[in-house]
Coordinates of C-alpha atoms in Angstrom, one line a residue:
M24 CA -6.8 -12.8 27.4
T25 CA -4.3 -14.7 25.3
T26 CA -0.5 -14.8 25.9
L27 CA 1.9 -15.6 23.2
I28 CA 5.7 -16.0 23.9
F29 CA 7.9 -16.1 20.9
K30 CA 11.1 -17.8 21.9
G31 CA 14.2 -16.6 20.1
A32 CA 12.4 -13.9 18.1
H33 CA 13.0 -10.1 18.2
A34 CA 10.1 -7.7 18.1
Y35 CA 10.7 -4.3 16.4
T36 CA 9.0 -1.4 18.1
E37 CA 9.3 2.3 17.8
Q38 CA 11.1 2.3 21.2
G39 CA 13.5 -0.4 20.3
V40 CA 14.0 -4.2 19.8
I41 CA 12.4 -6.6 22.3
P42 CA 14.1 -10.0 22.6
D43 CA 11.9 -13.1 23.3
P44 CA 8.8 -10.9 23.2
L45 CA 5.7 -11.7 25.2
F46 CA 2.4 -10.5 23.6
R47 CA -0.6 -10.4 25.9
L48 CA -3.7 -10.0 23.7
E49 CA -7.2 -9.0 24.5
K50 CA -9.9 -8.9 21.8
G51 CA -7.3 -8.6 19.0
V52 CA -5.5 -5.8 20.6
I53 CA -2.0 -5.7 22.2
A54 CA -2.6 -5.3 26.0
E55 CA 1.1 -5.9 26.9
L56 CA 4.4 -6.3 25.0
R57 CA 7.6 -6.9 26.8
P58 CA 10.5 -9.4 27.1
A59 CA 9.3 -12.8 28.4
Q60 CA 10.5 -14.1 31.8
K61 CA 11.1 -17.7 32.7
E62 CA 8.1 -17.7 35.1
D63 CA 5.7 -16.3 32.5
E64 CA 2.8 -18.5 31.5
G65 CA 1.4 -18.7 28.0
E66 CA 1.7 -20.4 24.6
R67 CA 5.4 -20.7 23.9
I68 CA 6.2 -20.6 20.1
D69 CA 9.6 -21.5 18.7
A70 CA 10.6 -18.5 16.6
E71 CA 14.3 -18.7 16.6
E72 CA 15.9 -15.9 14.4
L73 CA 12.6 -14.5 13.4
R74 CA 11.9 -10.8 13.3
I75 CA 8.5 -9.6 14.4
V76 CA 7.4 -6.4 12.6
P77 CA 4.1 -4.5 12.3
G78 CA 1.8 -5.8 9.6
F79 CA 2.3 -4.1 6.3
I80 CA -0.3 -1.7 4.9
D81 CA -0.7 -1.6 1.1
I82 CA -2.5 1.6 0.1
H83 CA -2.2 0.9 -3.6
I84 CA -3.1 -2.6 -4.8
H85 CA -5.5 -3.6 -7.7
G86 CA -5.4 -7.4 -7.4
A87 CA -3.8 -10.6 -6.5
A88 CA -4.2 -14.4 -6.9
G89 CA -6.2 -14.0 -10.1
A90 CA -8.7 -11.5 -8.7
D91 CA -9.0 -7.7 -9.3
V92 CA -10.9 -5.0 -7.5
M93 CA -12.6 -4.1 -10.9
D94 CA -14.1 -7.6 -11.0
C95 CA -16.7 -5.7 -8.9
T96 CA -17.5 -8.6 -6.6
E97 CA -17.1 -9.3 -2.9
E98 CA -15.7 -12.6 -3.9
A99 CA -12.8 -10.9 -5.7
L100 CA -12.0 -8.8 -2.7
D101 CA -12.1 -11.9 -0.5
T102 CA -9.6 -13.6 -2.8
I103 CA -7.3 -10.6 -2.6
A104 CA -7.6 -10.2 1.2
R105 CA -6.8 -13.9 1.8
A106 CA -3.7 -13.8 -0.5
L107 CA -2.1 -10.8 1.2
P108 CA -1.0 -12.2 4.6
A109 CA 1.5 -14.5 2.7
E110 CA 3.5 -11.3 1.9
G111 CA 3.0 -9.8 5.4
T112 CA 0.2 -7.4 4.5
T113 CA -2.5 -7.2 7.1
S114 CA -4.5 -4.3 5.7
F115 CA -5.0 -2.5 2.4
L116 CA -6.9 -0.1 0.3
A117 CA -8.9 -1.6 -2.6
T118 CA -7.7 0.4 -5.6
T119 CA -9.8 1.0 -8.6
L120 CA -8.8 1.5 -12.3
T121 CA -10.2 4.0 -14.7
Q122 CA -13.3 2.3 -16.1
S123 CA -16.9 3.3 -17.0
I124 CA -18.9 5.2 -14.4
A125 CA -21.2 2.2 -14.0
D126 CA -18.5 -0.3 -13.5
T127 CA -16.7 2.0 -11.1
K128 CA -19.8 2.4 -9.0
Q129 CA -20.3 -1.4 -9.0
A130 CA -16.7 -1.9 -7.7
L131 CA -17.2 0.7 -5.0
A132 CA -20.5 -0.9 -3.9
A133 CA -18.7 -4.2 -3.6
A134 CA -16.0 -2.7 -1.4
A135 CA -18.7 -1.0 0.7
A136 CA -20.5 -4.3 1.2
F137 CA -17.4 -6.5 1.8
Q138 CA -17.4 -8.2 5.1
P139 CA -14.1 -9.9 5.9
D140 CA -14.2 -13.1 8.0
G141 CA -10.9 -12.5 9.8
E142 CA -8.9 -14.9 7.6
G143 CA -7.6 -12.2 5.3
A144 CA -6.1 -8.7 5.3
E145 CA -8.4 -5.9 6.6
L146 CA -10.0 -3.6 4.1
L147 CA -9.4 0.0 5.3
G148 CA -11.2 1.6 2.4
V149 CA -10.8 2.5 -1.2
H150 CA -8.1 4.2 -3.3
L151 CA -9.9 5.8 -6.3
E152 CA -7.3 5.9 -9.0
G153 CA -8.9 7.7 -11.9
P154 CA -11.0 8.6 -13.8
F155 CA -9.9 12.2 -13.0
I156 CA -6.5 11.9 -14.7
H157 CA -4.5 13.3 -17.7
A158 CA -4.7 11.3 -20.9
A159 CA -1.1 12.2 -21.7
R160 CA 0.1 10.3 -18.6
K161 CA -2.5 7.6 -18.6
G162 CA -0.1 4.7 -18.4
A163 CA -2.2 1.5 -18.4
Q164 CA -5.4 3.4 -17.5
P165 CA -7.9 3.1 -20.4
E166 CA -8.2 6.5 -22.1
A167 CA -11.8 6.0 -23.2
F168 CA -13.1 6.4 -19.6
I169 CA -11.0 9.4 -18.5
V170 CA -13.1 12.4 -17.5
P171 CA -12.3 15.9 -16.0
P172 CA -12.3 16.2 -12.2
S173 CA -16.0 16.5 -11.1
I174 CA -17.4 17.2 -7.6
K175 CA -20.7 15.8 -8.6
L176 CA -19.3 12.6 -9.9
F177 CA -17.0 12.1 -6.9
E178 CA -20.0 12.5 -4.6
E179 CA -21.8 9.8 -6.6
F180 CA -18.7 7.6 -6.3
Q181 CA -18.5 8.2 -2.5
E182 CA -22.2 7.4 -2.1
A183 CA -21.7 4.1 -3.9
A184 CA -18.7 3.4 -1.7
G185 CA -20.6 4.1 1.5
G186 CA -18.2 6.8 2.4
T187 CA -15.1 4.5 2.2
I188 CA -13.0 6.4 -0.4
R189 CA -9.9 7.4 1.6
L190 CA -7.5 8.5 -1.2
V191 CA -8.0 9.9 -4.7
T192 CA -5.4 9.9 -7.4
M193 CA -6.0 12.7 -9.9
A194 CA -4.4 15.2 -12.2
P195 CA -4.8 18.4 -10.1
E196 CA -3.9 20.7 -13.0
L197 CA -7.2 19.8 -14.6
D198 CA -9.2 20.6 -11.5
E199 CA -11.3 23.6 -12.4
E200 CA -14.2 22.9 -10.1
G201 CA -12.3 22.8 -6.8
L202 CA -12.6 19.1 -6.2
T203 CA -9.2 19.2 -4.5
E204 CA -10.5 21.5 -1.8
V205 CA -13.7 19.5 -1.4
L206 CA -11.8 16.3 -0.9
V207 CA -9.4 17.8 1.6
G208 CA -12.4 19.3 3.5
H209 CA -13.8 15.8 3.8
G210 CA -10.6 14.3 5.0
V211 CA -9.8 12.4 1.8
I212 CA -6.2 12.3 0.7
V213 CA -5.6 14.0 -2.6
S214 CA -2.7 12.4 -4.6
M215 CA -1.0 13.6 -7.7
G216 CA -0.9 10.8 -10.2
H217 CA -1.2 10.3 -14.0
T218 CA -0.6 14.0 -14.1
D219 CA 1.2 16.2 -16.6
A220 CA 1.6 19.1 -14.2
T221 CA 4.6 21.4 -14.5
C222 CA 6.7 22.3 -11.5
S223 CA 4.7 25.5 -10.9
Q224 CA 1.4 23.7 -11.3
T225 CA 2.7 21.1 -8.8
A226 CA 3.5 23.8 -6.3
E227 CA 0.0 25.3 -6.8
A228 CA -1.6 21.9 -6.3
L229 CA 0.3 21.3 -3.1
A230 CA -0.7 24.7 -1.8
R231 CA -4.4 23.8 -2.5
G232 CA -4.1 20.7 -0.3
V233 CA -2.6 17.9 -2.4
S234 CA -0.4 15.9 0.0
H235 CA 0.6 12.7 -1.8
A236 CA 2.2 11.5 -5.0
T237 CA 1.0 8.3 -6.6
H238 CA 3.6 5.7 -7.7
F239 CA 6.4 8.4 -7.7
Y240 CA 8.2 8.9 -11.1
N241 CA 5.6 6.8 -12.9
G242 CA 2.6 8.4 -14.6
M243 CA 3.9 12.0 -14.1
R244 CA 6.0 14.7 -15.7
G245 CA 9.6 13.9 -14.9
F246 CA 12.5 16.2 -13.9
H247 CA 14.0 18.4 -16.6
H248 CA 16.4 21.2 -16.2
R249 CA 14.1 23.7 -17.8
D250 CA 11.0 22.4 -15.8
P251 CA 11.5 20.1 -12.9
G252 CA 8.0 18.8 -13.3
V253 CA 6.0 16.9 -10.7
V254 CA 9.1 15.0 -9.6
G255 CA 11.0 18.2 -8.9
G256 CA 8.0 19.8 -7.3
V257 CA 7.6 16.9 -4.9
L258 CA 11.3 16.8 -4.1
M259 CA 11.4 20.5 -3.3
N260 CA 8.4 20.3 -1.0
G261 CA 9.1 19.5 2.6
S262 CA 5.9 17.6 3.5
V263 CA 4.4 15.7 0.6
R264 CA 4.4 11.9 0.9
A265 CA 5.4 9.7 -2.1
E266 CA 4.4 6.2 -3.0
L267 CA 7.2 4.0 -4.4
I268 CA 7.1 0.7 -6.2
A269 CA 10.5 -0.8 -5.2
D270 CA 10.6 -3.6 -7.7
G271 CA 13.7 -2.4 -9.6
V272 CA 11.4 -2.2 -12.7
H273 CA 9.1 0.8 -12.1
V274 CA 11.9 2.5 -10.2
S275 CA 15.5 1.6 -10.6
P276 CA 17.6 0.7 -7.6
E277 CA 19.6 3.9 -8.0
A278 CA 16.4 6.0 -8.2
C279 CA 15.2 4.3 -5.0
A280 CA 18.4 5.3 -3.3
F281 CA 18.2 8.9 -4.6
T282 CA 14.6 9.2 -3.4
Y283 CA 15.4 7.9 0.0
Q284 CA 18.2 10.3 0.3
Q285 CA 16.0 13.2 -0.7
L286 CA 12.7 12.4 1.2
G287 CA 13.8 10.1 4.0
A288 CA 11.9 7.2 5.4
E289 CA 9.2 9.5 7.0
R290 CA 7.9 10.6 3.6
L291 CA 8.1 7.3 1.6
L292 CA 5.3 4.8 1.4
L293 CA 6.0 1.4 -0.1
I294 CA 3.3 0.1 -2.4
T295 CA 2.9 -2.9 -4.7
D296 CA 0.4 -1.5 -7.3
A297 CA -0.1 -5.2 -8.0
M298 CA -2.5 -6.6 -10.5
R299 CA -4.3 -9.9 -10.6
A300 CA -1.3 -11.9 -11.8
K301 CA 0.5 -11.5 -8.4
G302 CA 1.1 -14.9 -7.0
K303 CA 0.3 -16.6 -10.3
E304 CA 2.5 -18.0 -13.1
D305 CA 3.7 -16.1 -16.1
G306 CA 1.2 -15.6 -18.8
T307 CA -1.5 -13.4 -20.2
Y308 CA -4.0 -11.6 -17.9
Q309 CA -6.7 -8.9 -18.2
L310 CA -6.5 -5.4 -16.7
G311 CA -9.4 -3.1 -17.4
G312 CA -10.2 -4.9 -20.6
Q313 CA -6.6 -4.8 -21.7
E314 CA -4.3 -7.7 -22.3
V315 CA -1.3 -7.8 -20.0
T316 CA 1.7 -10.1 -20.5
V317 CA 3.5 -11.1 -17.3
R318 CA 7.1 -12.4 -17.5
G319 CA 9.1 -12.6 -14.3
N320 CA 8.6 -9.4 -12.4
E321 CA 7.3 -7.4 -15.3
A322 CA 3.7 -6.9 -16.4
V323 CA 3.2 -5.0 -19.7
L324 CA 0.6 -4.0 -22.2
E325 CA 1.0 -5.0 -25.9
D326 CA 2.8 -1.7 -26.6
G327 CA 5.3 -2.3 -23.7
T328 CA 3.6 0.1 -21.2
L329 CA 4.0 -1.1 -17.6
A330 CA 0.7 -2.3 -16.3
G331 CA 1.0 -2.5 -12.5
S332 CA 3.3 -5.1 -10.9
V333 CA 3.4 -8.5 -9.4
L334 CA 5.5 -7.3 -6.5
R335 CA 4.9 -8.7 -3.0
M336 CA 5.2 -6.3 0.0
H337 CA 7.9 -8.2 1.9
E338 CA 9.9 -8.1 -1.4
A339 CA 9.4 -4.4 -1.5
V340 CA 10.7 -4.0 2.0
R341 CA 13.7 -6.2 1.3
N342 CA 14.4 -4.4 -2.0
M343 CA 14.2 -1.0 -0.5
S344 CA 16.7 -1.7 2.2
E345 CA 19.1 -3.3 -0.4
F346 CA 18.6 -0.6 -3.0
S347 CA 18.8 2.5 -0.9
G348 CA 20.8 1.6 2.2
A349 CA 17.8 2.3 4.4
S350 CA 17.9 0.4 7.6
F351 CA 15.7 -2.7 8.1
E352 CA 13.6 -0.7 10.6
E353 CA 13.2 2.2 8.1
A354 CA 12.2 0.0 5.3
V355 CA 9.6 -1.7 7.5
Q356 CA 8.2 1.7 8.6
M357 CA 7.7 2.7 4.9
A358 CA 5.4 -0.3 4.6
S359 CA 3.6 0.0 8.0
L360 CA 3.9 3.1 10.2
Q361 CA 4.1 5.7 7.4
P362 CA 1.0 4.4 5.5
A363 CA -0.8 4.2 8.8
K364 CA 0.0 7.9 9.5
A365 CA -1.0 8.9 6.0
L366 CA -4.4 7.3 6.5
G367 CA -4.9 8.6 10.0
V368 CA -5.0 5.1 11.6
S369 CA -1.6 5.2 13.4
D370 CA -3.5 5.2 16.7
R371 CA -4.4 1.5 16.1
K372 CA -2.1 0.3 13.3
G373 CA 1.4 0.7 11.9
S374 CA 3.6 -0.2 14.9
L375 CA 3.8 -2.7 17.7
A376 CA 2.6 -1.1 20.9
T377 CA 0.0 -1.5 23.6
G378 CA -3.4 -0.4 22.6
K379 CA -2.8 -1.2 18.9
D380 CA -4.3 -4.0 16.8
A381 CA -2.2 -7.2 17.1
D382 CA -1.3 -7.1 13.4
F383 CA 2.2 -8.4 12.9
T384 CA 4.3 -10.4 10.5
M385 CA 7.3 -12.6 11.3
L386 CA 10.2 -12.5 8.8
D387 CA 13.0 -15.0 8.5
P388 CA 16.7 -13.9 8.1
N389 CA 16.2 -13.7 4.3
G390 CA 13.2 -11.4 4.7
D391 CA 10.6 -14.0 3.7
V392 CA 7.4 -14.3 5.6
A393 CA 7.2 -17.1 8.1
K394 CA 3.9 -16.2 9.9
T395 CA 1.4 -13.4 9.8
Y396 CA -1.1 -12.5 12.6
I397 CA -4.2 -10.3 12.2
K398 CA -5.8 -9.1 15.4
G399 CA -3.9 -11.8 17.3
V400 CA -4.9 -14.7 15.1
C401 CA -2.3 -16.6 12.9
V402 CA -3.7 -16.3 9.4
Y403 CA -0.6 -17.4 7.5
N404 CA 1.9 -20.0 8.7
G405 CA 4.4 -20.4 5.9
G406 CA 2.0 -22.5 3.9
E407 CA 1.5 -25.0 6.7
D408 CA -1.6 -25.5 8.8
K409 CA -2.2 -22.5 11.2

């Protein structure tokens, strides 16, 4: 049993804010969380003005720190996992890119074999983005490897992944075999993304079990007064969740505010959709065999197409609050509790509560990450020794 007392900090829980919080930890789980008393014994940590929030969960990330999931190695996944705590992310879904079947299986096998050592973010599974997408909305996905939705091929992918595929981005209007229903039946989240569906096709897809929209507004048919498209179909539905890249580039500040007003914090999931250049200097990088130029907070292909982002999750949280008027607590929930609920892991992640994993990040008054703990262990300490 370990006891940590954070003097001067405030812990944000679903029940309210706890000043000078005491965390009693057992085997990486929160056994007790309450305000500290003078007589309490434990390790006292100076945390003046720091806000302790649940560790962030990034369900859509391709790479970071020079590594990419499609490098198809455990070493690449380790690099990504170790980089994420610096932005407050404590768990993630390794996200693939539309590539050859052989390369995709190799990437999935690497994810299945990956064994984290506790120094990086926890891998919760795989987000399969493509190859079952619409060429007209491919974005930065290589068109040469796009194929129609296939139950057989998905089963091959899931076998290679050791059953770890948790979310599939696809164009449901192309699903003639019934892959949507198969995925839903196996507890896999089906997300509309890189889709050219009309509003009526969107409604049909949602009725079949689609429950999620990938990087909302991007890679999908937008709103038009003669056909509200995927965007209108999602906005009119009362339950579908939507990913949002709150970097001010993929989605403007005004659109972030509008989306928050329409969907509320409970239906929005902040993601980074980051590629390997995240955390690196401006320059030229590779994404699925394509050259990507990174300048500032933009990553684009040669033709100007956006190619993922270099957004960090704590920046997304800060931006969302500033852009939309959402409260700090709501913005944090979009990056923690809501992804946990979507993945079905909110019994152990997504909020600060007894019985849940001791995954939390500490933000300074500017919203920057001061420390990050994973299962009760400090894995990031502002660049200083832990």
